[in-house]
């Protein structure tokens, strides 16, 4: 079967992407509004996009309007979707923290994904302990195995319609590794029980691993 994205509804394209580009790591993004309101939300359209310089990218979609208001702005016939709190905060302040999610934080991470009002602090909703960051103002999730303090590099906007999305690229300025995941002062990768997002409401754990030696080309 061949599928041309422009010929099928957006929801179907979304599901195909979600089910096949998987498992996806989860960026649990902490940010602050210009007035200092804390925010925390997960994003699985996420990856490291460069190692030197160290850059991370995640993609917030636009939130479809609850009911199109008569005087709402529009692109063509479509009302313009609302930016998610995270995207608005990142644009306003230029800073965010990407926290990595282990199995122990799965339920809390899920709780923070509710479409809450901007005035709600998701750290409180999920009863999460936080810690101050070193070089940026947003807090980090205290028990997350690793947290990346980022300064905004660029936002790419792909589409301004209700189903549009953006790519937020941040430069990592500080990496915090939680003590319990260190062995002899270095990250012990085998101690991480990270989770990944699959399609629908499915997740995967990364406790089953295997190794392969790369081919040597003379
Ligand atoms: C595991 C997981 C991954 C998610 N990934 C994304 C994503 O990549 N992009 C997106 O726009 N929303 C994603 N969401 C939904 C957002 O977390 C949700 O819309 C949230 O309310 C956004 O919060 P904010 O308005 O505080 O930024 C995801 C939800 C979950 C549970």
Coordinates of C-alpha atoms and ligand atoms in Angstrom, one line a residue:
X1 CA 0.0 0.0 0.0
X2 CA 1.2 3.5 -0.8
X3 CA -0.1 6.4 1.1
X4 CA 0.1 10.0 -0.1
X5 CA -0.3 12.2 3.1
X6 CA -2.0 15.1 1.3
X7 CA -4.8 12.7 0.1
X8 CA -5.8 11.3 3.5
X9 CA -7.1 13.1 6.7
X10 CA -4.5 14.5 9.0
X11 CA -5.6 12.2 11.8
X12 CA -4.7 9.1 9.8
X13 CA -1.3 10.5 8.8
X14 CA -0.7 11.3 12.5
X15 CA -1.5 7.7 13.5
X16 CA 0.7 6.2 10.8
X17 CA 3.6 8.4 12.0
X18 CA 2.9 7.6 15.7
X19 CA 2.8 3.8 15.1
X20 CA 5.8 3.5 12.8
X21 CA 8.3 6.1 14.0
X22 CA 8.6 4.3 17.4
X23 CA 9.7 3.9 20.1
X24 CA 10.2 7.6 20.6
X25 CA 12.1 9.1 23.5
X26 CA 10.1 11.5 25.6
X27 CA 11.1 15.1 26.4
X28 CA 9.5 16.2 29.6
X29 CA 9.8 19.9 29.1
X30 CA 9.8 22.3 32.0
X31 CA 9.4 26.0 31.1
X32 CA 8.4 29.3 32.7
X33 CA 6.0 32.0 31.3
X34 CA 7.2 35.6 31.1
X35 CA 5.4 36.2 34.4
X36 CA 7.2 33.2 36.1
X37 CA 4.4 30.6 36.0
X38 CA 6.0 27.1 35.9
X39 CA 4.9 24.6 33.3
X40 CA 5.7 20.9 32.6
X41 CA 4.6 18.7 29.6
X42 CA 5.8 15.7 27.7
X43 CA 6.6 15.7 24.0
X44 CA 7.6 12.5 22.1
X45 CA 8.3 14.2 18.8
X46 CA 11.7 14.6 20.2
X47 CA 15.4 13.8 19.6
X48 CA 19.0 14.9 19.8
X49 CA 19.5 16.8 16.6
X50 CA 23.3 17.6 16.9
X51 CA 26.1 16.5 19.2
X52 CA 28.5 19.3 18.5
X53 CA 27.1 21.7 19.4
X54 CA 24.8 19.7 21.6
X55 CA 21.2 20.5 20.4
X56 CA 17.9 18.9 21.2
X57 CA 14.6 19.4 19.2
X58 CA 11.0 18.7 20.0
X59 CA 7.8 19.5 18.2
X60 CA 4.7 21.0 19.8
X61 CA 1.6 20.8 17.7
X62 CA -1.0 23.5 17.8
X63 CA -4.0 23.0 20.1
X64 CA -7.2 22.9 18.1
X65 CA -9.6 25.7 19.2
X66 CA -12.4 24.3 21.5
X67 CA -15.0 26.1 19.4
X68 CA -14.2 28.5 16.6
X69 CA -15.0 32.0 17.9
X70 CA -16.6 34.3 15.3
X71 CA -13.9 36.9 15.4
X72 CA -11.0 34.3 15.7
X73 CA -8.1 34.7 13.3
X74 CA -8.0 32.2 10.4
X75 CA -5.8 30.9 7.7
X76 CA -8.0 30.2 4.6
X77 CA -11.2 28.7 6.0
X78 CA -9.5 27.2 9.1
X79 CA -9.3 28.9 12.5
X80 CA -5.8 29.2 13.8
X81 CA -4.9 26.7 16.5
X82 CA -3.7 27.9 19.9
X83 CA 0.0 27.5 20.7
X84 CA 0.6 25.1 23.6
X85 CA 1.9 26.6 26.9
X86 CA 5.3 25.2 26.4
X87 CA 5.8 26.8 23.0
X88 CA 4.5 30.1 24.2
X89 CA 6.8 30.1 27.2
X90 CA 9.9 29.1 25.2
X91 CA 9.2 31.9 22.8
X92 CA 8.7 34.4 25.7
X93 CA 11.7 33.4 27.8
X94 CA 14.2 31.6 25.4
X95 CA 14.8 28.9 28.0
X96 CA 13.6 25.4 28.9
X97 CA 14.7 22.1 30.5
X98 CA 14.3 18.7 28.9
X99 CA 13.9 16.0 31.5
X100 CA 14.3 12.4 30.5
X101 CA 11.6 9.9 31.7
X102 CA 12.3 6.6 33.4
X103 CA 9.6 4.0 34.2
X104 CA 9.4 5.2 37.8
X105 CA 8.1 8.6 36.5
X106 CA 5.7 7.2 33.8
X107 CA 2.5 7.9 35.7
X108 CA 3.6 11.4 36.8
X109 CA 4.7 12.2 33.2
X110 CA 1.3 11.1 31.9
X111 CA -0.5 13.3 34.5
X112 CA 1.3 16.3 33.3
X113 CA 0.0 15.8 29.7
X114 CA -3.5 17.0 30.5
X115 CA -4.6 20.1 28.5
X116 CA -4.5 22.3 31.6
X117 CA -5.0 26.0 31.7
X118 CA -1.8 28.0 31.6
X119 CA -2.3 29.0 35.2
X120 CA -1.9 25.4 36.4
X121 CA 1.5 24.2 37.6
X122 CA 1.9 20.6 36.5
X123 CA 4.6 20.0 39.1
X124 CA 1.8 20.3 41.7
X125 CA -0.7 18.3 39.7
X126 CA 1.7 15.3 39.6
X127 CA 3.1 16.0 43.1
X128 CA 6.6 16.2 41.7
X129 CA 9.7 17.2 43.5
X130 CA 11.6 19.8 41.6
X131 CA 15.2 21.2 41.8
X132 CA 16.7 24.5 40.7
X133 CA 18.6 24.5 37.4
X134 CA 22.1 25.8 37.2
X135 CA 22.1 28.0 34.1
X136 CA 18.5 28.6 33.2
X137 CA 15.4 29.7 35.2
X138 CA 12.9 26.8 34.6
X139 CA 13.2 24.1 37.3
X140 CA 14.1 20.5 36.5
X141 CA 12.3 17.3 37.7
X142 CA 14.4 16.3 40.7
X143 CA 14.3 12.5 40.1
X144 CA 14.5 12.4 36.3
X145 CA 17.7 10.4 35.4
X146 CA 19.0 13.3 33.2
X147 CA 18.0 16.9 32.7
X148 CA 19.2 19.1 29.9
X149 CA 19.2 22.8 30.5
X150 CA 18.6 24.5 27.1
X151 CA 18.7 28.0 25.6
X152 CA 16.5 28.5 22.6
X153 CA 18.3 28.3 19.3
X154 CA 15.4 28.5 16.8
X155 CA 11.7 27.8 16.3
X156 CA 10.6 26.6 12.9
X157 CA 6.9 27.0 12.2
X158 CA 5.6 24.5 9.7
X159 CA 2.0 25.5 9.3
X160 CA -0.2 28.0 11.1
X161 CA -3.5 26.2 10.7
X162 CA -5.3 24.3 13.5
X163 CA -3.3 21.2 12.9
X164 CA 0.0 23.0 12.4
X165 CA 3.2 22.4 14.4
X166 CA 6.6 23.8 15.2
X167 CA 10.1 22.5 15.8
X168 CA 11.8 24.0 18.9
X169 CA 15.6 23.6 18.8
X170 CA 17.6 24.3 21.9
X171 CA 21.3 24.4 22.7
X172 CA 22.2 22.3 25.8
X173 CA 24.1 24.5 28.2
X174 CA 24.1 22.2 31.2
X175 CA 23.4 18.4 31.8
X176 CA 22.4 17.2 35.2
X177 CA 22.7 13.4 35.8
X178 CA 21.0 12.1 38.9
X179 CA 23.4 10.5 41.4
X180 CA 21.7 7.1 41.5
X181 CA 22.6 6.6 37.8
X182 CA 26.3 7.1 38.3
X183 CA 28.9 4.4 38.7
X184 CA 32.5 5.5 39.4
X185 CA 31.5 9.1 38.5
X186 CA 30.2 8.2 35.1
X187 CA 26.7 7.6 33.7
X188 CA 25.8 3.9 34.1
X189 CA 23.7 3.4 31.0
X190 CA 22.5 0.0 32.1
X191 CA 20.9 1.5 35.2
X192 CA 18.5 3.6 33.1
X193 CA 15.0 2.2 32.8
X194 CA 13.9 4.7 30.2
X195 CA 10.5 4.5 28.6
X196 CA 9.5 5.3 25.0
X197 CA 6.2 6.2 23.4
X198 CA 4.7 3.9 20.8
X199 CA 1.4 4.6 19.0
X200 CA -1.9 5.2 20.7
X201 CA -1.5 5.0 24.5
X202 CA 1.2 2.4 24.3
X203 CA 4.6 2.7 25.8
X204 CA 7.7 0.5 25.9
X205 CA 10.4 -0.1 28.5
X206 CA 14.1 -0.4 27.6
X207 CA 15.1 -3.2 29.9
X208 CA 15.7 -5.7 27.1
X209 CA 18.9 -4.9 25.3
X210 CA 21.3 -6.5 22.8
X211 CA 24.6 -5.6 21.4
X212 CA 26.1 -5.6 17.9
X213 CA 29.7 -4.9 16.8
X214 CA 29.9 -2.4 14.0
X215 CA 31.5 -3.6 10.7
X216 CA 35.2 -2.6 10.4
X217 CA 35.9 -1.1 7.0
X218 CA 39.6 -1.1 6.1
Ligands
LIG1 C1 4.0 10.7 26.1 C2 3.4 11.9 25.4 C3 4.0 12.5 24.4 C4 3.4 13.6 23.8 N1 4.1 14.2 22.7 C5 3.6 15.3 22.1 C6 4.3 15.9 21.0 O1 5.3 15.5 20.6 N2 3.8 17.1 20.5 C7 2.6 17.7 21.1 O2 2.2 18.7 20.6 N3 2.0 17.1 22.1 C8 2.4 16.0 22.7 N4 1.8 15.4 23.7 C9 0.6 16.1 24.3 C10 1.1 17.3 25.2 O3 1.8 16.8 26.3 C11 -0.2 18.0 25.8 O4 -0.8 18.7 24.7 C12 0.1 19.0 26.8 O5 -1.1 19.5 27.4 C13 0.9 20.2 26.4 O6 1.1 21.0 27.5 P1 1.4 22.6 27.5 O7 0.2 23.3 26.9 O8 1.5 22.9 29.0 O9 2.6 22.8 26.7 C14 2.3 14.2 24.3 C15 1.6 13.6 25.4 C16 2.2 12.4 25.9 C17 1.5 11.8 27.1

